[in-house]
Coordinates of C-alpha atoms and ligand atoms in Angstrom, one line a residue:
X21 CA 12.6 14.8 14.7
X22 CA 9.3 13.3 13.7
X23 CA 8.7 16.0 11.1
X24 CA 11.8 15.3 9.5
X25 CA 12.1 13.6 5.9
X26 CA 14.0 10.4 5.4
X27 CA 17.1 12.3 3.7
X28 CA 17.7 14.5 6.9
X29 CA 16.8 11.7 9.6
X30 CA 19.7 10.6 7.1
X31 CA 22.0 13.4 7.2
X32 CA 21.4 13.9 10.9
X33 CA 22.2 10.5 12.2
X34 CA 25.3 10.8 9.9
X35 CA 26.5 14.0 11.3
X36 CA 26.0 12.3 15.1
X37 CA 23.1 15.2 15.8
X38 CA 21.5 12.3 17.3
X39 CA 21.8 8.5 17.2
X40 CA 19.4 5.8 16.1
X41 CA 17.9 5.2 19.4
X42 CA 17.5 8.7 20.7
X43 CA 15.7 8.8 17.2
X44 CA 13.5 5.3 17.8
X45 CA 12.9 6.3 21.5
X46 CA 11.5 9.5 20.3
X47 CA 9.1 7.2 17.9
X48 CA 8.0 4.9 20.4
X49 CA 7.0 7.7 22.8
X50 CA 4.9 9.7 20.2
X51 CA 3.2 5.9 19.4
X52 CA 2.7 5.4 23.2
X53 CA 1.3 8.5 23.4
X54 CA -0.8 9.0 20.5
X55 CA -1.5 5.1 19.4
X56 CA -4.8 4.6 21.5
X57 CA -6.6 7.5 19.1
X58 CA -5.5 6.1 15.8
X59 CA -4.9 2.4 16.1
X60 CA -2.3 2.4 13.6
X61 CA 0.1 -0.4 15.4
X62 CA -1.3 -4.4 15.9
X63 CA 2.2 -4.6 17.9
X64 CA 4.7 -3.2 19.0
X65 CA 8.1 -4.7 20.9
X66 CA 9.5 -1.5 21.9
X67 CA 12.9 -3.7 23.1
X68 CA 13.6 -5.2 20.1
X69 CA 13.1 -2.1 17.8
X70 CA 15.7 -0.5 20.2
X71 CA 18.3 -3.5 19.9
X72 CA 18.3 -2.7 16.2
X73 CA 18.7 1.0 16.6
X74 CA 21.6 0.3 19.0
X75 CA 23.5 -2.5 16.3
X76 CA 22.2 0.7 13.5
X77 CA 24.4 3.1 15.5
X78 CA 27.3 0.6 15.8
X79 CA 27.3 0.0 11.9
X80 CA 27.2 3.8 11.1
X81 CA 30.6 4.1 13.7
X82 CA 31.9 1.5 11.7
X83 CA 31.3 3.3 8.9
X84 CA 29.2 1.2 7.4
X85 CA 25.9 3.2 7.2
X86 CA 23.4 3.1 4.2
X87 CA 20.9 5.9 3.6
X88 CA 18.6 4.2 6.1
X89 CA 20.3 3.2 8.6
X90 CA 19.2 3.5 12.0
X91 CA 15.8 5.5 10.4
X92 CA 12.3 3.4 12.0
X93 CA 9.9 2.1 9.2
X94 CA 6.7 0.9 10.2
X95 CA 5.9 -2.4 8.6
X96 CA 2.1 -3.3 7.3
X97 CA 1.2 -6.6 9.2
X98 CA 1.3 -8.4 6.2
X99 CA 5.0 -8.9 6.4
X100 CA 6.4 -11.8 8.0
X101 CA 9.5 -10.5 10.0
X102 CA 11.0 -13.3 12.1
X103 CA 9.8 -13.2 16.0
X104 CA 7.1 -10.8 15.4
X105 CA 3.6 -11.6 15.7
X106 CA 2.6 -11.5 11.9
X107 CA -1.8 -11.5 12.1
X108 CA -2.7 -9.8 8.7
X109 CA -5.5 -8.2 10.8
X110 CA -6.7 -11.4 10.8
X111 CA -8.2 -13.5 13.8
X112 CA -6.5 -17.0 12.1
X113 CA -3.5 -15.6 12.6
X114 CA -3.5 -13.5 15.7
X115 CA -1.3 -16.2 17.4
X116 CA 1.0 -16.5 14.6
X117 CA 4.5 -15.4 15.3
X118 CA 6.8 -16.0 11.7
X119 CA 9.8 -17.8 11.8
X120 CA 10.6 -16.1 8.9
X121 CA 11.6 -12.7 6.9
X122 CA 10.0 -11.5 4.3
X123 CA 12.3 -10.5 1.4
X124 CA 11.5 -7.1 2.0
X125 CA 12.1 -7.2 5.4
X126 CA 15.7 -9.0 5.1
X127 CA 16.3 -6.0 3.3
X128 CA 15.5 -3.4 5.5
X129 CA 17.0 -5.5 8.2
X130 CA 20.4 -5.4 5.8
X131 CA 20.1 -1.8 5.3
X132 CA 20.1 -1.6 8.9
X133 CA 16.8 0.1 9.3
X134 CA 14.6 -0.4 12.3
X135 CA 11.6 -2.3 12.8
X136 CA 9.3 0.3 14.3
X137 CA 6.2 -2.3 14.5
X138 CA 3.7 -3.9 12.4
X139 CA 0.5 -1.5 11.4
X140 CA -2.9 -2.6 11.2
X141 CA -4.7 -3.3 8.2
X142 CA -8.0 -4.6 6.8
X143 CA -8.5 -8.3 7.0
X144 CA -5.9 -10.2 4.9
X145 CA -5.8 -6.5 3.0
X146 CA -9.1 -6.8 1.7
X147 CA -11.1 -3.7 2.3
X148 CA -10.6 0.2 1.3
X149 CA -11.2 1.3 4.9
X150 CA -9.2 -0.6 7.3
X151 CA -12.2 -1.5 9.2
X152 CA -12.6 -5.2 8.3
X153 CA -9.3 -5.3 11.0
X154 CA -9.5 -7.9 13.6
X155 CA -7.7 -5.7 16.0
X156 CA -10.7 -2.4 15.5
X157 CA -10.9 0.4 12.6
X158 CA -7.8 2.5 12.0
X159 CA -8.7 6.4 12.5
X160 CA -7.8 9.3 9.7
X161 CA -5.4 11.5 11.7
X162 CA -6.9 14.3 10.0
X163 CA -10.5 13.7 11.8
X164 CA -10.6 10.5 14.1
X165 CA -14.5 10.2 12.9
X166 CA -13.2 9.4 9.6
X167 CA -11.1 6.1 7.7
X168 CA -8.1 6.6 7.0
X169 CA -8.5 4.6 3.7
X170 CA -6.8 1.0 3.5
X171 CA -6.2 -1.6 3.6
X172 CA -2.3 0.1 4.5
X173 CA -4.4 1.9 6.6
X174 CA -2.4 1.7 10.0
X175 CA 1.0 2.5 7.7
X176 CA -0.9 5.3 6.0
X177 CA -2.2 7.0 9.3
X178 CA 1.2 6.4 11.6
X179 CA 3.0 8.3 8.7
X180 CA 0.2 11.0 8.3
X181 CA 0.5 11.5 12.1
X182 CA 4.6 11.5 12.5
X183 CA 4.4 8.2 14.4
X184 CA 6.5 6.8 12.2
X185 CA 9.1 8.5 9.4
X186 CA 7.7 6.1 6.4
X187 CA 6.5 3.0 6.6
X188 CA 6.2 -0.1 4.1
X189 CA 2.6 -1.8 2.6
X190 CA 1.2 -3.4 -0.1
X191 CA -1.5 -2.9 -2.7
X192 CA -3.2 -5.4 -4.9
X193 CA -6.1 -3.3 -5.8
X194 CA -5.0 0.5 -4.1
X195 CA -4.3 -0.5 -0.6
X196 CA -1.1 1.8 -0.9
X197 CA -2.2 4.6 -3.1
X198 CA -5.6 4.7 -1.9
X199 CA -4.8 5.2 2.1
X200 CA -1.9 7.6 1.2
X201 CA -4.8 9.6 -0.9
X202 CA -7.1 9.5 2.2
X203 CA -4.1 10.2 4.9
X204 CA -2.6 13.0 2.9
X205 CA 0.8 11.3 2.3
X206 CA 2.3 9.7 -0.5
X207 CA 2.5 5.7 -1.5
X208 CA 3.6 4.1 -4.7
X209 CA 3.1 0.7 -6.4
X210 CA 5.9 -0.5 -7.8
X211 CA 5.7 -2.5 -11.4
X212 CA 4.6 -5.7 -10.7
X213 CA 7.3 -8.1 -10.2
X214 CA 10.0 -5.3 -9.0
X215 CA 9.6 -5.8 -5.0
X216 CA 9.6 -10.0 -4.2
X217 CA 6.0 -11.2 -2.5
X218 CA 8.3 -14.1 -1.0
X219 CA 6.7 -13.8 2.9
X220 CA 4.5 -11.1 2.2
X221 CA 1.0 -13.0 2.6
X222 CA -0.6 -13.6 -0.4
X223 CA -4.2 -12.2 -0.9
X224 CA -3.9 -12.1 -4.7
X225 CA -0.6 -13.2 -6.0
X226 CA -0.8 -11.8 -9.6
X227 CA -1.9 -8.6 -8.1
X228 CA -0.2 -8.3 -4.9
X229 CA 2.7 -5.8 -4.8
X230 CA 4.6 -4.3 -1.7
X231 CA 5.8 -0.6 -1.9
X232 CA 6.8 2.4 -0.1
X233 CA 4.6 5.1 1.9
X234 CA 6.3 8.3 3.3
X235 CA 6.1 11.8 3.5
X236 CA 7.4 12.9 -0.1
X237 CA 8.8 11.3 -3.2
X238 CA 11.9 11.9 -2.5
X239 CA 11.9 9.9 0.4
X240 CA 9.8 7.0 -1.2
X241 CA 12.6 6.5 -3.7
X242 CA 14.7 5.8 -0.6
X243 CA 12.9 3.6 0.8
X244 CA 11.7 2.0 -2.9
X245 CA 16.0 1.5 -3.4
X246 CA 15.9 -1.0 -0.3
X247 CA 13.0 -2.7 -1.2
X248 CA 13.3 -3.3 -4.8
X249 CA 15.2 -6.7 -5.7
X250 CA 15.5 -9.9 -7.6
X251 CA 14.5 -12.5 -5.5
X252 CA 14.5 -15.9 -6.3
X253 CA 11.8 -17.2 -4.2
X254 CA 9.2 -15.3 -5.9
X255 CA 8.7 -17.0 -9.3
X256 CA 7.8 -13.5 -10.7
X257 CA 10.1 -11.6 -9.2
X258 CA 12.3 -9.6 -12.1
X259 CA 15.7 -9.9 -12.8
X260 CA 16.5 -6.9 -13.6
X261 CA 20.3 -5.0 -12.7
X262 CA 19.5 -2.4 -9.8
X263 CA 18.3 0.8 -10.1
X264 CA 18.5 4.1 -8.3
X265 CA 15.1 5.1 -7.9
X266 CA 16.4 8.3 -7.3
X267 CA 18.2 9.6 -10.3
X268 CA 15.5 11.6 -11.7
X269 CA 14.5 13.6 -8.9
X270 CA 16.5 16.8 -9.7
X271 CA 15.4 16.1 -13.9
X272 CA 13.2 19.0 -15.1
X273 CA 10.0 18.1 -16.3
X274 CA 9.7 20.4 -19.3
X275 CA 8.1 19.5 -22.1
X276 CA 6.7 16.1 -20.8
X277 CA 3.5 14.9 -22.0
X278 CA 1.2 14.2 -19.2
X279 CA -2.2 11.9 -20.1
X280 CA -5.5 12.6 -19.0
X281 CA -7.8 10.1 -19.3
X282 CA -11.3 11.1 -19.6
X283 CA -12.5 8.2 -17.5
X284 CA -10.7 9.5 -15.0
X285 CA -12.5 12.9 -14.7
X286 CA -16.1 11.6 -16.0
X287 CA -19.0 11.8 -13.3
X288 CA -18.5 10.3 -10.5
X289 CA -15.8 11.6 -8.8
X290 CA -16.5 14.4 -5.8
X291 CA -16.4 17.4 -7.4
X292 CA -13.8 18.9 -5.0
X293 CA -11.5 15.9 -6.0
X294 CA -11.9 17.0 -9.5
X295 CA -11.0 20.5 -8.6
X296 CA -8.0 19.7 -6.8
X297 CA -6.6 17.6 -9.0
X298 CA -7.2 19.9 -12.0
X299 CA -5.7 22.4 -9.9
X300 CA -2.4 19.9 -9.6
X301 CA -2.7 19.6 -13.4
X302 CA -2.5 23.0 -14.0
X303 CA 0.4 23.3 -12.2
X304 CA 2.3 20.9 -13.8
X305 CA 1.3 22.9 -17.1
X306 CA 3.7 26.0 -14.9
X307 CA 6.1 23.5 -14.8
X308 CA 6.2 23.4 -18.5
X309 CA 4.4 19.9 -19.3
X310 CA 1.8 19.4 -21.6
X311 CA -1.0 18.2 -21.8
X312 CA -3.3 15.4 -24.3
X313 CA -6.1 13.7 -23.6
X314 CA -6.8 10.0 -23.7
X315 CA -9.1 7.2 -23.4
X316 CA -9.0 4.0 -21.2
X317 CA -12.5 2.3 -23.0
X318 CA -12.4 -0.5 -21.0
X319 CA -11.4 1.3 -17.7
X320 CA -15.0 1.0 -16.2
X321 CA -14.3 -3.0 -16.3
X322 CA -11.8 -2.8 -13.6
X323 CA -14.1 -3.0 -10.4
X324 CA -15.7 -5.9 -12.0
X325 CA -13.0 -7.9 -12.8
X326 CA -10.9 -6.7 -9.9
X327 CA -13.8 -8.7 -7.8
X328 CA -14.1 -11.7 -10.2
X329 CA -10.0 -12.3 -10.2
X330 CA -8.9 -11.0 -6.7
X331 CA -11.5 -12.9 -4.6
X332 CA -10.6 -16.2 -7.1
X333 CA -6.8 -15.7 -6.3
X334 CA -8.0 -15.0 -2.7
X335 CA -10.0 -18.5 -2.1
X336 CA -7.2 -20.7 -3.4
X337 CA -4.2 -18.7 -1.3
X338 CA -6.6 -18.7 1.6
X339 CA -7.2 -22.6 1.7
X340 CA -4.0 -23.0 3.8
X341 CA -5.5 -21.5 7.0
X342 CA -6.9 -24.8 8.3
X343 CA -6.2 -24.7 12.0
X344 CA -3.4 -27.7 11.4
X345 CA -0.1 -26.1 11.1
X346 CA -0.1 -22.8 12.2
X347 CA -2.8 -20.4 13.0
X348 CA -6.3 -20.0 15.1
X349 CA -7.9 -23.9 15.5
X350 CA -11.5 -24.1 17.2
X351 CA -11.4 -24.8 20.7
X352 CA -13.9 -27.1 20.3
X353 CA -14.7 -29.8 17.2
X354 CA -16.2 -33.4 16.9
X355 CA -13.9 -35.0 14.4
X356 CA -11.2 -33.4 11.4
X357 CA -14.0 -31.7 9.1
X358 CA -15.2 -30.3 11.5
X359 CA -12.0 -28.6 13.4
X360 CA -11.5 -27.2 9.5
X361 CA -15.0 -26.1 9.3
X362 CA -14.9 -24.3 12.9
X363 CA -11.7 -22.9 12.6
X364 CA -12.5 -21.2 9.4
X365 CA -15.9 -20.2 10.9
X366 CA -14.6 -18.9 13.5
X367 CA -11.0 -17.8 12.3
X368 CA -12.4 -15.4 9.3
X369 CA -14.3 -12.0 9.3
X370 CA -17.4 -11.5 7.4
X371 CA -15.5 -10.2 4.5
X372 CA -12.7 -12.7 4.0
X373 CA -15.6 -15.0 4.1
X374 CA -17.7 -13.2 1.5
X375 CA -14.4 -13.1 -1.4
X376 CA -13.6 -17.0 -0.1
X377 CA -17.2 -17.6 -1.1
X378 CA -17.4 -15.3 -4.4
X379 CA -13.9 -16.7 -5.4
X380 CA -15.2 -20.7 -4.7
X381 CA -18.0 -19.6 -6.8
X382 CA -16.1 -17.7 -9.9
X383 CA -14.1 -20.8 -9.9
X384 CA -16.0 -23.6 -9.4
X385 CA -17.0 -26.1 -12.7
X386 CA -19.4 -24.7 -15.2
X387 CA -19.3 -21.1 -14.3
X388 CA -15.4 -20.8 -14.9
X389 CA -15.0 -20.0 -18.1
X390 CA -18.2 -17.3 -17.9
X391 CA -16.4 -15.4 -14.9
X392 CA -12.9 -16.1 -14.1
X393 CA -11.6 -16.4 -18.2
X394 CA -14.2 -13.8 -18.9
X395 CA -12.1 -11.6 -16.4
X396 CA -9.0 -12.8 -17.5
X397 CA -9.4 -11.6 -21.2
X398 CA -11.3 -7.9 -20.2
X399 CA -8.0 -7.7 -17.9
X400 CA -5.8 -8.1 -21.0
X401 CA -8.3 -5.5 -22.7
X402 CA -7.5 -2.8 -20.3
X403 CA -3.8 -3.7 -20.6
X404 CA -4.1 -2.7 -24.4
X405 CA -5.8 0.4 -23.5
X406 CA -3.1 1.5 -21.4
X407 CA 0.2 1.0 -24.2
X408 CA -2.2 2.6 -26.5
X409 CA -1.7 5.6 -24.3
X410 CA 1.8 5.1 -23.3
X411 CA 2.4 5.8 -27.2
X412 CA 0.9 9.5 -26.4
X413 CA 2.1 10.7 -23.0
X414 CA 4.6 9.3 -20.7
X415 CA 2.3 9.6 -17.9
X416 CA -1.1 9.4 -16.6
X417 CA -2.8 11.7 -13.9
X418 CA -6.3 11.6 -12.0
X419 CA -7.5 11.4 -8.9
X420 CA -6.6 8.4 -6.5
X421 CA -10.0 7.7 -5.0
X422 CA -13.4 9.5 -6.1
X423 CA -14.2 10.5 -3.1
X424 CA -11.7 12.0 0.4
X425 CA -12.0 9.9 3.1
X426 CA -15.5 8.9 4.8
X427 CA -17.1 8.5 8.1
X428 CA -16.2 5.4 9.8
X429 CA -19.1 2.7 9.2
X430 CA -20.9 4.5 6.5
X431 CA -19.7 1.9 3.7
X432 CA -19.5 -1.2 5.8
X433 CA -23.0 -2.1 5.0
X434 CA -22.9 -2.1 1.7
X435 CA -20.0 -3.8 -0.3
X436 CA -20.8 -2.7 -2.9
X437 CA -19.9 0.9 -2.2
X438 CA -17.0 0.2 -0.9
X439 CA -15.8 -1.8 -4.0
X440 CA -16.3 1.4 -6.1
X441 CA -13.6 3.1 -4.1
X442 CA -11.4 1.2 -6.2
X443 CA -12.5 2.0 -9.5
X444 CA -8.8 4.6 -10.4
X445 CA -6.9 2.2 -8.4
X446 CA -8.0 -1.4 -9.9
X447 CA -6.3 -0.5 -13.7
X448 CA -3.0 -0.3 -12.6
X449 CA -2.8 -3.7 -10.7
X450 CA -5.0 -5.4 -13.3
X451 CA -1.7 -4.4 -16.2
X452 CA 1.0 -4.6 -13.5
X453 CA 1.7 -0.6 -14.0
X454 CA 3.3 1.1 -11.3
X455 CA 1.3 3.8 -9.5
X456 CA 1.5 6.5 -7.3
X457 CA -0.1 8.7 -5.0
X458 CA 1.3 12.5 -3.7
X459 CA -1.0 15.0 -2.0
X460 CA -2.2 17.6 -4.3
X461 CA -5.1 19.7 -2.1
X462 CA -7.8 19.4 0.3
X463 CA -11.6 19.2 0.2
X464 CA -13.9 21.6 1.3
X465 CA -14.0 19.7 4.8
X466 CA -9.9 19.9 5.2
X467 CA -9.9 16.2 4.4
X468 CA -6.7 15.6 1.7
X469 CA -7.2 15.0 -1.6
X470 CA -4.7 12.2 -3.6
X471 CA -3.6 13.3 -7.2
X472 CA -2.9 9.5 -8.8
X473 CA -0.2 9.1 -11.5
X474 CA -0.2 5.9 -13.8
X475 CA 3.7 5.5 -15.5
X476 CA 4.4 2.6 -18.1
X477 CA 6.4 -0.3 -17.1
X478 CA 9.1 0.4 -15.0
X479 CA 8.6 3.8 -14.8
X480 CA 9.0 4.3 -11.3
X481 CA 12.2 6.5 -11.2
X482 CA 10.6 8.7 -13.6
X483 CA 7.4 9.1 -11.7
X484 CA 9.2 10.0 -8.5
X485 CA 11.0 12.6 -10.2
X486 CA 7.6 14.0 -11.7
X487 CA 6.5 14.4 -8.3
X488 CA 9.5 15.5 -6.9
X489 CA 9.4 18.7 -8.9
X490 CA 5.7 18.9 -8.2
X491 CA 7.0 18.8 -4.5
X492 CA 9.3 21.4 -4.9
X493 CA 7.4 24.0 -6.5
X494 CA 4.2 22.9 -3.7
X495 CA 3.5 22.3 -0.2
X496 CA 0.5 19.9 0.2
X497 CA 2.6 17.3 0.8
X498 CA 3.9 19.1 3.9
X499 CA 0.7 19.8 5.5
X500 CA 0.0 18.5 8.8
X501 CA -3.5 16.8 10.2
X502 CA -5.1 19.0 12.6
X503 CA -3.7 18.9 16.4
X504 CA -0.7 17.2 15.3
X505 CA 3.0 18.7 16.1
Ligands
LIG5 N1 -9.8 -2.3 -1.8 C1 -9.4 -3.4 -2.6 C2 -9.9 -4.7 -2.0 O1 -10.7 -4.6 -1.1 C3 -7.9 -3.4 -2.7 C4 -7.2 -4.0 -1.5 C5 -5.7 -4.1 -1.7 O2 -5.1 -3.5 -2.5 N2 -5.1 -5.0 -0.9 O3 -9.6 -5.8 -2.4

C-alpha cells in the first residue's frame, strides 16, 4: 500500500480493495515504526486522522468520493489546520494550537483527504537543511548521516520513505524543490498567487508559495487540483477559472523547445549533478524535444537579493510573535519590554534571529534604499531575463541544488554555505515562476540527484505533463532509499 501512487490509492479505495482506515492505519504503523530514525513528524494525533478516514469512507459509500478521498497527506507544520498543534519548527510556537484552517487545508479537508500529521521543518522555513528545527534535524532516508534538504524537509523525507503517500509544503526560496531534489522525490512550486497563503505562516509573503510533494508528477497534479484556488483572504491570490492540472499528462512532448541556461550548468555545480542532469537532458532529446541555449545574466544576483528581500519580508511578518496573544512568553520578566525582549530571546533559534536582525538592518532609515530598493529593482532584472527566454523555449531545465544532499552539521557553521544551496532555486520565487523538481539519477554515493524545470507563468499543467512523459519512458522516480520496503 505504501508504495502505491495517489491514482491507485485512488482506484483501490474506489473498488473497496481496502478502505480509508485500513489504508491510514497502515500509515500510522510505518510512522510509529520508522519515525524515531527520520524525524519527519512534529505531531501526530493518530485518533483524529482516523475519524477522518472513517467520515472519507462514508463519503465514498455515498458516492460522493473525489480523487483523494480517504488518501493521507502529510502536512508541513507551517499550516494552520484547526486543533492541531501548528509550531513552524519553531520554539514561539510550540504551544500553539490554530483555531483555524488554512485555505489549503479547508481544501483537503473538502476533498475528504486525511490529515496524516504535521512534518517538521526548518525554523519558520528558513534553512536548506531542516536542521534549524526546534524539534531536532530531519534525516535523508537515503543515509540517516545525511539532510534531507529543507526546509519541507520532514514532508520531503516521510514521502521518500513511504510514511506518507504525498504530502503538502511550501517554498519561498526552494524549500519544496530543493528537499524533493535531496529526498529523491518530486515537489513543484506553483506560480505565485495560484495556491492562497491565507493560514499558511508567512516567512516572506511575496515569496511564499505552498505546493505539492509526491512520488511522481502524475500524482502532484492530483494533489496541485485540490490545492489550487482563488481565495479571497489572500490579497494576491488569483482569480483565475479552475484548472485541471492534469490535462497534459498523456500530451507528447515532441518538438518542444527545452531552455538551457548556461548559468545553470557553469562551475559550481557537483559534477555528478551536472552529469545526471545532462543525462535527463538527453533523454528528453529521445523523446523528440529540442534543445537552445539561453542566458539568465542576472541569475548570479538571486542569492543576494533572495537574502536582502526574504529576511526584510521575514522581520516585519515576524514582529507579531511577542509573547501577548498567542505563542511562547518568558517565564520570567520585570516589566512589558522586557516580557517582549525575553520572549523573543528565548522564543527564536539562532537563525530566525540572524534574518530578524539582517532584515531590521536592510530596512532600517538610511540604508533602505542601498539594499532593500537595490534588491527590489535587480529582482525585476532577473524577471526580464526570464520572458526574454520564455520567447525561445517553453521550458527551462538544470539542476535543483548544486550539490546531492550533505552530512548533517557540515553547513551549519557557516551560513553562508548554506545560502548558496539556493542559488537554482532563488530565480524562480524572485519572478513568481512556477518550478519543479522530478528525480533524474543518482550520485556517485547513491545519494539522488534533482533535475529542476523553470515553466513561464502558469505553466504548471504543462510542466507536469513534461515530466510525466519523462516518467514514463524512466524509473528514477521509482527508486527506493536503501533498507526501505
Ligand atoms: N533556503 C531558503 C532560506 O533559507 C529557502 C527557504 C524556503 O524556501 N522556505 O530562506
Amino acid at each position: 500500500m505504501h508504495n502505491a501512487t495517489l491514482k491507485s490509492l485512488s482506484a483501490s479505495l474506489s473498488a473497496r480493495a481496502f478502505s480509508s482506515v485500513e489504508l491510514t492505519r497502515h500509515f500510522v504503523n510505518r510512522i510509529n515504526q520508522l519515525n524515531p530514525k527520520y524525524n519527519c513528524f512534529i505531531t501526530l494525533d493518530p485518533e483524529r486522522s482516523l475519524k477522518q478516514a472513517e467520515a472519507a469512507d462514508r463519503m465514498r459509500s455515498a458516492g460522493r468520493g473525489q480523487p483523494l478521498t480517504g488518501i493521507p497527506i502529510a502536512q508541513k507544520d507551517i499550516f494552520c489546520a484547526q486543533g492541531w498543534l501548528t509550531t513552524c519548527g519553531s520554539k514561539i510556537l510550540s504551544n500553539f494550537t490554530s483555531p483555524y484552517d488554512a485555505h489549503v487545508v479547508e481544501r483537503l479537508n473538502a476533498a475528504g483527504a486525511v490529515t496524516l500529521g504535521k512534518t517538521n521543518m526548518d525554523e519558520f522555513a528558513m534553512g536548506s537543511s531542516s536542521e534549524t528545527s526546534y524539534y531536532g534535524p530531519v534525516r535523508n532516508p537515503w543515509d540517516v548521516d545525511k539532510v534531507p534538504g529543507g526546509s519541507s524537509g520532514g514532508s520531503a523525507a516521510a514521502v521518500a520513505a513511504r510514511l506518507a503517500p504525498s504530502a503538502i509544503g511550501t517554498d519561498t526560496g526552494g524549500s519544496i524543490r530543493q528537499p524533493a531534489a535531496l529526498s529523491g522525490i518530486c515537489g513543484l512550486k506553483p506560480t505565485y498567487g495560484v495556491v492562497s497563503r491565507y493560514g499558511m505562516i508567512a516567512f516572506a509573503s511575496s515569496l511564499d508559495q505552498g505546493g505539492p510533494l509526491g512520488r511522481s508528477a502524475e500524482d502532484l497534479a492530483l494533489l496541485l487540483n485540490v490545492m489550487a484556488g482563488f481565495d479571497p483572504r489572500d490579497s494576491t491570490s488569483l482569480e483565475r477559472e479552475w484548472e485541471d492540472y492534469t490535462r497534459e499528462l498523456g500530451k507528447a512532448v515532441k518538438g518542444l523547445k527545452i531552455g538551457l541556461p548556461e548559468e545553470f550548468f557553469a562551475k559550481g555545480a557537483a559534477p555528478d549533478v551536472v552529469r545526471a542532469v545532462e543525462t535527463a537532458v538527453g533523454e528528453f532529446r529521445k523523446l523528440g524535444c529540442e534543445t537552445v541555449e539561453v542566458g539568465l545574466p542576472n541569475m548570479k544576483l538571486s542569492v543576494p537579493v533572495y537574502y536582502v528581500l526574504a529576511p526584510a519580508e521575514a522581520s516585519s511578518n515576524l514582529a507579531r510573535y511577542d509573547g501577548v496573544r498567542y505563542g511562547y512568553r518568558a517565564p520570567e520578566y520585570a516589566d512589558l519590554p522586557d516580557m517582549y525582549k525575553k520572549s523573543r530571546a528565548q522564543g527564536f533559534g539562532p537563525e530566525v534571529k540572524r534574518r530578524i536582525l539582517i532584515g531590521t538592518y536592510v530596512l532600517s532609515h538610511g540604508y533602505y534604499d542601498a539594499y532593500y530598493i537595490q534588491a527590489q529593482r535587480v529582482r525585476r532584472l532577473i524577471a526580464r531575463d526570464f520572458a526574454e527566454v520564455f520567447k525561445r523555449c517553453d521550458v527551462i531545465m538544470g539542476p535543483t541544488s548544486p550539490t546531492t544532499a550533505f552530512r548533517i552539521g557540515e553547513k551549519m557553521g557557516d551560513p553562508v554555505q548554506m545560502y548558496l544551496n539556493d542559488i537554482y532555486t532563488t530565480p524562480a520565487n524572485l519572478a513568481g515562476l512556477p518550478g519543479l523538481s522530478i528525480p533524474c539519477g543518482f550520485d556517485g554515493k547513491g545519494l539522488p540527484v534533482g533535475l529542476q524545470m523553470i515553466g513561464n507563468y502558469f505553466g504548471e499543467a504543462k510542466m507536469l505533463g513534461i515530466a510525466h512523459q519523462f516518467q514514463q519512458a524512466t524509473d528514477w522516480h521509482q527508486r527506493m532509499p536503501p533498507g526501505i520496503q
